[in-house]
Short mmCIF file of C-alpha atoms in Angstrom, two decimals:
data_model
loop_
_atom_site.label_atom_id
_atom_site.label_comp_id
_atom_site.label_asym_id
_atom_site.label_seq_id
_atom_site.Cartn_x
_atom_site.Cartn_y
_atom_site.Cartn_z
CA MET A 1342 -1.70 0.55 41.11
CA ARG A 1343 -4.50 -0.36 38.73
CA THR A 1344 -5.61 3.27 38.54
CA ARG A 1345 -2.07 4.39 37.76
CA ALA A 1346 -1.70 1.68 35.09
CA ARG A 1347 -4.93 2.77 33.41
CA TRP A 1348 -3.75 6.40 33.52
CA LEU A 1349 -0.43 5.51 31.87
CA ALA A 1350 -2.20 3.43 29.25
CA THR A 1351 -4.56 6.25 28.42
CA LEU A 1352 -1.69 8.73 28.12
CA ALA A 1353 0.08 6.41 25.70
CA ALA A 1354 -3.09 5.89 23.66
CA LEU A 1355 -3.64 9.62 23.43
CA GLY A 1356 -0.22 10.03 21.88
CA VAL A 1357 1.73 11.21 24.91
CA VAL A 1358 5.25 9.75 24.55
CA ILE A 1359 6.54 8.10 27.66
CA ALA A 1360 10.33 8.34 27.89
CA GLY A 1361 12.17 5.28 26.70
CA VAL A 1362 9.13 3.62 25.17
CA VAL A 1363 8.80 4.88 21.62
CA THR A 1364 11.50 5.40 19.03
CA PRO A 1365 11.34 8.54 16.87
CA THR A 1366 8.68 8.58 14.21
CA GLY A 1367 8.79 10.90 11.23
CA PRO A 1368 7.88 11.43 7.60
CA ALA A 1369 8.23 8.36 5.44
CA ASN A 1370 11.34 7.87 3.31
CA ALA A 1371 9.16 6.25 0.64
CA GLU A 1372 10.83 2.85 0.70
CA SER A 1373 9.58 0.84 -2.25
CA ASN A 1374 10.31 -2.48 -3.89
CA GLY A 1375 7.73 -2.23 -6.66
CA GLY A 1376 5.35 -4.70 -5.01
CA VAL A 1377 1.67 -4.48 -4.11
CA ARG A 1378 1.10 -1.17 -2.30
CA VAL A 1379 -0.35 -1.82 1.18
CA MET A 1380 -1.28 1.01 3.56
CA PRO A 1381 -1.31 0.14 7.29
CA LEU A 1382 -3.80 2.76 8.54
CA GLY A 1383 -4.88 3.73 12.04
CA ASP A 1384 -3.61 5.02 15.36
CA SER A 1385 -0.80 4.10 17.77
CA ILE A 1386 -1.54 0.40 17.38
CA THR A 1387 -0.63 0.74 13.69
CA GLU A 1388 2.38 2.93 14.53
CA GLY A 1389 3.56 0.38 17.07
CA THR A 1390 3.58 2.25 20.37
CA GLN A 1391 5.50 0.31 23.03
CA VAL A 1392 6.94 -1.98 20.31
CA PRO A 1393 8.01 0.29 17.40
CA GLY A 1394 6.82 -1.23 14.13
CA GLY A 1395 4.09 -3.17 15.90
CA TYR A 1396 2.23 -5.77 13.87
CA ARG A 1397 3.97 -4.58 10.72
CA ILE A 1398 7.13 -6.45 11.77
CA GLY A 1399 5.51 -9.88 11.88
CA LEU A 1400 3.36 -9.18 8.82
CA TRP A 1401 6.38 -8.14 6.77
CA GLN A 1402 8.34 -11.19 7.85
CA ARG A 1403 5.47 -13.53 6.91
CA LEU A 1404 5.11 -11.89 3.53
CA ALA A 1405 8.84 -12.06 2.83
CA THR A 1406 9.17 -15.67 4.01
CA ASN A 1407 6.37 -16.73 1.71
CA ARG A 1408 7.79 -14.74 -1.25
CA TYR A 1409 5.09 -12.09 -1.47
CA THR A 1410 6.38 -8.75 -2.69
CA VAL A 1411 4.63 -5.92 -0.87
CA ASP A 1412 5.35 -2.20 -0.58
CA PHE A 1413 4.10 -0.67 2.68
CA VAL A 1414 3.04 2.93 2.01
CA GLY A 1415 2.18 5.97 4.12
CA SER A 1416 3.50 9.34 5.22
CA GLN A 1417 4.97 7.99 8.49
CA PHE A 1418 8.10 5.91 9.07
CA ASN A 1419 9.37 3.85 12.01
CA GLY A 1420 10.41 0.42 13.20
CA PRO A 1421 13.47 -1.80 13.58
CA ALA A 1422 15.81 -3.21 10.95
CA SER A 1423 13.90 -6.50 11.00
CA LEU A 1424 11.03 -4.61 9.40
CA GLY A 1425 11.99 -4.42 5.73
CA ASP A 1426 9.70 -1.48 4.88
CA HIS A 1427 9.02 1.14 7.55
CA ASP A 1428 6.33 3.24 5.83
CA HIS A 1429 2.87 3.39 7.41
CA GLN A 1430 -0.09 5.67 8.13
CA GLY A 1431 -0.43 5.20 11.88
CA HIS A 1432 -1.04 8.25 14.10
CA PRO A 1433 -0.89 7.86 17.91
CA GLY A 1434 -3.92 9.28 19.69
CA TRP A 1435 -6.00 9.80 16.56
CA ARG A 1436 -9.71 9.09 16.39
CA ILE A 1437 -11.83 8.09 13.41
CA ASP A 1438 -12.75 11.69 12.59
CA GLN A 1439 -9.09 12.76 12.50
CA ILE A 1440 -8.18 9.98 10.07
CA ASP A 1441 -11.27 10.91 8.02
CA ALA A 1442 -10.15 14.55 7.77
CA ASN A 1443 -6.85 13.52 6.12
CA ILE A 1444 -7.58 10.30 4.30
CA VAL A 1445 -8.32 11.62 0.81
CA GLY A 1446 -4.98 13.42 0.57
CA TRP A 1447 -3.05 10.39 1.81
CA LEU A 1448 -4.78 8.06 -0.61
CA ASN A 1449 -4.29 10.35 -3.58
CA THR A 1450 -0.59 10.59 -2.75
CA GLN A 1451 0.07 6.94 -1.90
CA ARG A 1452 -2.46 5.14 -4.17
CA PRO A 1453 -2.58 1.91 -2.12
CA GLN A 1454 -3.92 -1.27 -3.65
CA THR A 1455 -4.73 -2.67 -0.19
CA VAL A 1456 -5.68 -0.84 3.03
CA LEU A 1457 -5.40 -2.32 6.55
CA LEU A 1458 -7.66 -0.20 8.79
CA HIS A 1459 -7.61 -0.53 12.59
CA ILE A 1460 -9.28 2.51 14.14
CA GLY A 1461 -11.72 3.37 16.95
CA THR A 1462 -9.72 2.68 20.09
CA ASN A 1463 -9.16 6.36 20.82
CA ASP A 1464 -12.82 7.21 20.28
CA ILE A 1465 -13.49 4.90 23.22
CA LEU A 1466 -10.53 5.94 25.38
CA GLN A 1467 -11.44 9.60 24.91
CA ASN A 1468 -15.17 8.88 25.32
CA TYR A 1469 -15.70 10.78 22.08
CA ASN A 1470 -19.33 10.35 20.96
CA VAL A 1471 -18.89 6.62 21.28
CA SER A 1472 -22.47 5.78 20.29
CA THR A 1473 -21.95 7.31 16.84
CA ALA A 1474 -18.48 5.89 16.25
CA PRO A 1475 -19.83 3.19 13.90
CA ASN A 1476 -21.40 5.89 11.74
CA ARG A 1477 -18.07 7.71 11.54
CA LEU A 1478 -16.34 4.47 10.60
CA SER A 1479 -18.89 3.86 7.83
CA THR A 1480 -18.27 7.35 6.43
CA LEU A 1481 -14.51 6.80 6.53
CA ILE A 1482 -14.82 3.52 4.64
CA ASP A 1483 -16.94 5.28 2.01
CA LYS A 1484 -14.22 7.91 1.54
CA ILE A 1485 -11.60 5.20 1.09
CA THR A 1486 -13.62 3.20 -1.44
CA THR A 1487 -14.55 6.33 -3.38
CA THR A 1488 -10.97 7.60 -3.55
CA VAL A 1489 -9.34 4.25 -4.40
CA PRO A 1490 -12.25 2.17 -5.76
CA SER A 1491 -10.04 -0.69 -6.93
CA ALA A 1492 -8.36 -1.16 -3.53
CA GLU A 1493 -9.10 -4.05 -1.19
CA VAL A 1494 -10.07 -2.54 2.20
CA PHE A 1495 -9.69 -4.69 5.33
CA VAL A 1496 -11.54 -3.29 8.36
CA ALA A 1497 -10.51 -4.66 11.74
CA GLN A 1498 -12.69 -5.11 14.78
CA ILE A 1499 -10.43 -3.38 17.31
CA ILE A 1500 -8.34 -5.31 19.83
CA PRO A 1501 -9.34 -5.67 23.52
CA ILE A 1502 -8.83 -3.00 26.19
CA SER A 1503 -7.99 -4.04 29.76
CA ASN A 1504 -10.48 -1.67 31.39
CA SER A 1505 -13.70 -3.70 31.47
CA GLY A 1506 -16.00 -0.74 30.82
CA GLN A 1507 -13.95 0.44 27.86
CA ASP A 1508 -13.72 -3.09 26.49
CA ALA A 1509 -17.50 -3.39 26.70
CA ALA A 1510 -17.72 -0.25 24.59
CA ALA A 1511 -15.17 -1.74 22.18
CA ARG A 1512 -17.29 -4.90 21.88
CA THR A 1513 -20.38 -2.83 21.10
CA PHE A 1514 -18.44 -0.88 18.47
CA ASN A 1515 -17.05 -4.10 17.00
CA ALA A 1516 -20.50 -5.67 16.83
CA ALA A 1517 -21.58 -3.00 14.35
CA ILE A 1518 -18.67 -3.55 11.97
CA PRO A 1519 -19.81 -6.73 10.16
CA GLY A 1520 -23.09 -5.05 9.20
CA ILE A 1521 -21.27 -1.94 8.01
CA VAL A 1522 -18.90 -4.02 5.90
CA GLN A 1523 -21.71 -6.12 4.46
CA SER A 1524 -23.54 -2.98 3.36
CA LYS A 1525 -20.44 -1.92 1.43
CA VAL A 1526 -20.08 -5.38 -0.12
CA ASN A 1527 -23.73 -5.26 -1.16
CA ALA A 1528 -22.96 -1.98 -2.91
CA GLY A 1529 -20.15 -3.64 -4.87
CA LYS A 1530 -17.27 -2.37 -2.75
CA ARG A 1531 -14.13 -4.39 -2.00
CA VAL A 1532 -14.38 -4.34 1.78
CA HIS A 1533 -13.61 -7.15 4.24
CA VAL A 1534 -14.03 -7.51 8.00
CA VAL A 1535 -11.17 -8.85 10.13
CA ASP A 1536 -11.93 -10.14 13.63
CA MET A 1537 -8.90 -8.72 15.42
CA HIS A 1538 -10.56 -8.61 18.86
CA SER A 1539 -10.57 -12.40 19.27
CA ALA A 1540 -6.93 -12.65 18.15
CA LEU A 1541 -5.72 -11.18 21.46
CA THR A 1542 -6.61 -11.24 25.13
CA THR A 1543 -5.86 -8.65 27.79
CA ALA A 1544 -2.84 -10.78 28.72
CA ASP A 1545 -1.36 -9.71 25.36
CA LEU A 1546 -1.42 -6.00 26.35
CA ILE A 1547 1.67 -4.32 27.77
CA ASP A 1548 -0.13 -1.30 29.23
CA GLY A 1549 -3.81 -2.15 29.02
CA VAL A 1550 -4.12 -0.71 25.51
CA HIS A 1551 -1.11 -1.57 23.35
CA PRO A 1552 0.04 -5.12 22.61
CA THR A 1553 3.24 -6.76 23.75
CA ALA A 1554 5.59 -7.96 21.02
CA GLY A 1555 3.77 -11.30 21.14
CA GLY A 1556 0.42 -9.55 20.93
CA TYR A 1557 1.47 -7.56 17.90
CA ASP A 1558 2.63 -10.78 16.28
CA LYS A 1559 -0.82 -12.28 16.85
CA MET A 1560 -2.23 -9.26 15.03
CA ALA A 1561 0.25 -9.87 12.20
CA ALA A 1562 -0.90 -13.47 11.89
CA ARG A 1563 -4.55 -12.41 11.71
CA TRP A 1564 -3.84 -9.74 9.07
CA TYR A 1565 -1.79 -12.22 7.04
CA SER A 1566 -4.56 -14.81 7.12
CA ALA A 1567 -7.10 -12.20 6.00
CA LEU A 1568 -4.88 -11.03 3.15
CA GLN A 1569 -4.30 -14.57 1.93
CA SER A 1570 -8.07 -15.12 1.78
CA VAL A 1571 -8.58 -12.33 -0.78
CA PRO A 1572 -6.92 -13.07 -4.16
CA GLY A 1573 -4.85 -10.19 -5.44
CA SER A 1574 -4.64 -8.28 -2.16
CA ILE A 1575 -0.93 -9.15 -1.82
CA GLY A 1576 -0.28 -10.54 -5.29
CA ASN A 1577 1.04 -14.06 -5.71
CA PRO A 1578 4.11 -15.71 -4.17
CA GLY A 1579 7.14 -15.10 -6.30
CA SER A 1580 5.44 -12.36 -8.31
CA GLY A 1581 5.77 -8.63 -8.00
CA GLY A 1582 9.08 -6.93 -7.40
CA GLY A 1583 11.15 -10.11 -7.82
CA GLN A 1584 10.70 -9.98 -11.59
CA THR A 1585 13.25 -7.32 -12.47
CA ALA A 1586 14.94 -7.28 -15.88
CA THR A 1587 15.94 -5.16 -18.81
CA ILE A 1588 13.48 -4.80 -21.73
CA VAL A 1589 15.32 -5.42 -24.98
CA GLY A 1590 14.01 -4.60 -28.46
CA THR A 1591 14.03 -7.63 -30.78
CA ARG A 1592 14.90 -5.59 -33.87
CA SER A 1593 17.27 -3.05 -32.29
CA GLY A 1594 18.97 -5.14 -29.60
CA ARG A 1595 18.82 -2.03 -27.42
CA CYS A 1596 17.20 -1.51 -24.02
CA VAL A 1597 14.27 0.60 -22.85
CA ASP A 1598 16.17 3.35 -21.04
CA VAL A 1599 15.33 6.43 -18.96
CA PRO A 1600 17.54 9.07 -20.62
CA GLY A 1601 20.23 10.50 -18.39
CA SER A 1602 18.97 8.37 -15.48
CA SER A 1603 16.37 11.09 -14.96
CA THR A 1604 13.78 10.74 -12.21
CA THR A 1605 11.66 13.62 -13.46
CA ASN A 1606 8.00 12.90 -14.07
CA GLY A 1607 7.19 13.00 -17.77
CA THR A 1608 10.63 11.93 -19.01
CA GLN A 1609 10.06 9.98 -22.25
CA VAL A 1610 11.81 6.62 -22.37
CA ALA A 1611 14.02 5.68 -25.32
CA LEU A 1612 16.24 2.98 -26.80
CA TRP A 1613 19.86 2.85 -25.64
CA ASP A 1614 22.72 0.39 -25.59
CA CYS A 1615 22.12 -2.07 -22.76
CA HIS A 1616 24.43 -1.47 -19.80
CA GLY A 1617 22.47 -2.86 -16.83
CA GLY A 1618 22.10 0.47 -15.02
CA THR A 1619 19.20 1.12 -12.67
CA ASN A 1620 17.59 3.33 -15.33
CA GLN A 1621 17.24 0.18 -17.48
CA GLN A 1622 15.98 -2.16 -14.77
CA TRP A 1623 12.22 -2.67 -14.98
CA THR A 1624 10.16 -4.55 -12.40
CA TYR A 1625 6.93 -6.15 -13.57
CA THR A 1626 4.58 -6.25 -10.58
CA SER A 1627 1.55 -8.35 -9.72
CA THR A 1628 -0.62 -5.35 -10.60
CA LYS A 1629 0.81 -5.12 -14.13
CA THR A 1630 2.93 -2.03 -13.57
CA LEU A 1631 6.49 -1.71 -14.89
CA THR A 1632 8.48 0.18 -12.30
CA VAL A 1633 11.95 1.72 -12.41
CA TYR A 1634 13.97 3.03 -9.42
CA GLY A 1635 11.33 1.39 -7.20
CA ASN A 1636 8.87 4.27 -7.30
CA LYS A 1637 8.40 5.40 -10.92
CA CYS A 1638 6.05 3.66 -13.34
CA LEU A 1639 6.04 3.31 -17.10
CA ASP A 1640 3.19 5.60 -18.06
CA ALA A 1641 1.12 6.48 -21.13
CA ALA A 1642 1.44 10.27 -21.01
CA GLY A 1643 -1.77 12.11 -20.27
CA TYR A 1644 -3.73 8.85 -20.20
CA GLY A 1645 -3.32 8.85 -23.98
CA THR A 1646 -4.92 6.10 -26.03
CA THR A 1647 -4.02 7.21 -29.57
CA PRO A 1648 -1.07 6.11 -31.74
CA GLY A 1649 1.91 8.34 -31.08
CA THR A 1650 1.22 8.81 -27.33
CA GLN A 1651 4.53 9.29 -25.53
CA VAL A 1652 5.62 6.58 -23.11
CA THR A 1653 7.16 8.21 -20.03
CA ILE A 1654 7.97 7.61 -16.38
CA TYR A 1655 5.73 9.01 -13.67
CA ASP A 1656 5.01 8.55 -9.98
CA CYS A 1657 3.09 5.28 -9.58
CA HIS A 1658 -0.59 5.91 -8.90
CA GLY A 1659 -2.33 2.71 -9.99
CA GLY A 1660 -4.09 4.17 -13.03
CA THR A 1661 -4.81 1.94 -16.02
CA ASN A 1662 -2.44 4.07 -18.13
CA GLN A 1663 0.34 2.59 -15.97
CA GLN A 1664 -0.74 -1.03 -16.42
CA TRP A 1665 0.78 -3.25 -19.10
CA ASN A 1666 0.26 -6.72 -20.52
CA ILE A 1667 3.44 -8.65 -21.34
CA ASN A 1668 2.25 -10.96 -24.09
CA ALA A 1669 3.44 -14.35 -25.32
CA ASN A 1670 4.15 -12.92 -28.79
CA GLY A 1671 6.73 -10.50 -27.35
CA THR A 1672 4.57 -7.38 -27.45
CA ILE A 1673 3.90 -5.14 -24.47
CA THR A 1674 0.46 -3.55 -24.64
CA GLY A 1675 -1.21 -0.86 -22.56
CA VAL A 1676 -4.15 -2.14 -20.54
CA GLN A 1677 -6.02 1.13 -21.10
CA SER A 1678 -5.20 1.69 -24.77
CA GLY A 1679 -4.57 -1.79 -26.17
CA LEU A 1680 -1.68 -0.23 -28.13
CA CYS A 1681 1.85 -1.63 -28.37
CA LEU A 1682 5.17 -0.24 -27.14
CA ASP A 1683 6.98 0.82 -30.31
CA PRO A 1684 10.21 2.73 -31.08
CA TYR A 1685 9.14 5.86 -32.97
CA ASN A 1686 9.11 5.35 -36.76
CA GLN A 1687 10.47 1.82 -36.24
CA GLY A 1688 13.83 3.31 -35.24
CA THR A 1689 16.71 1.26 -33.89
CA ALA A 1690 19.30 3.94 -33.01
CA ASN A 1691 20.31 5.14 -29.58
CA GLY A 1692 17.91 7.82 -28.42
CA THR A 1693 14.90 6.59 -30.42
CA LYS A 1694 11.85 7.57 -28.36
CA ILE A 1695 9.27 5.00 -27.30
CA VAL A 1696 5.61 5.62 -28.11
CA LEU A 1697 2.34 3.73 -28.24
CA TRP A 1698 1.28 2.50 -31.68
CA THR A 1699 -1.30 0.25 -33.26
CA CYS A 1700 -0.10 -3.35 -32.91
CA THR A 1701 1.25 -4.80 -36.16
CA GLY A 1702 3.06 -7.93 -35.00
CA GLN A 1703 6.34 -6.75 -36.54
CA ALA A 1704 9.73 -7.17 -34.87
CA ASN A 1705 9.97 -3.49 -33.93
CA GLN A 1706 7.12 -4.10 -31.45
CA GLN A 1707 8.61 -7.24 -29.96
CA TRP A 1708 10.57 -7.22 -26.73
CA SER A 1709 12.34 -9.69 -24.47
CA ARG A 1710 13.04 -9.38 -20.75
CA ARG A 1711 16.56 -10.40 -19.72
#
């Protein structure tokens, strides 16, 4: 019976779907609430094999209960209704090298501000060059920090495995992780180690590899504690996507509007009579972006920093040209440029385009959020 159980566990870890266990997983539907972009990254334990959604369920619920606004991101999508955001980057059966081969593309597409990495279990289950697995992990971390240098990267020591020999290999792998992480920290990288192995015991495993619902929730609690310990990794309670409002010009009395409710990248925003439509609803996030429709950011076109630069919408990517300061004097200034949002030529009519301009303190550059 023990041999059969180990065989079934290994099949599940390698990505073989056992009937009735896993719900369908597919491309992400890009759910977004404008909050801090968090990428759950790894293998079937991130995907939630045996308990679809896995630790992401309990983590999401903790974040929501404590009024953190977070946007899970990734190219994959699964989990129950109790999981408010189903996006993730978990791939059943994948090893470190397979994540490494795809990571740059995922990061460039998703632009996470926080990464939750749990990987290495399949290197051990597949007996894939286990002695050099820490080196592969170090290389993967370097790719992540190079591609998204401003992101906070949390690296988990992998959870236990019921097979004693495989768990011994997991412990050896885990023992190398603090040193790897410290070397990145010493180099100025935003990397953090998370002791996930001690959060669970083999009693928390449903098949010798994957956690039970209770085991996944223990993982969620450990992730949540780690995130809370790093300021900015999940924003602040009550900040982020909860701050949604129209942006009204003091002089014109009109709203910053996406013309025609367009969702096309590069559409220049303009003044228009306020009507409360979704194309006039702007969410100011904990990372200083102003989002519309949940996935488009107010953007200084072409990373422009000169007066007259068009202000447009574009896919959110975390660049400084998409970050804004909302100031006490009513101005909204670009973090990259230091220039103010300004209706072109101080216009007040419907359709007046919004540009960046040298700050003057005049009413045409003052805005209120309602």
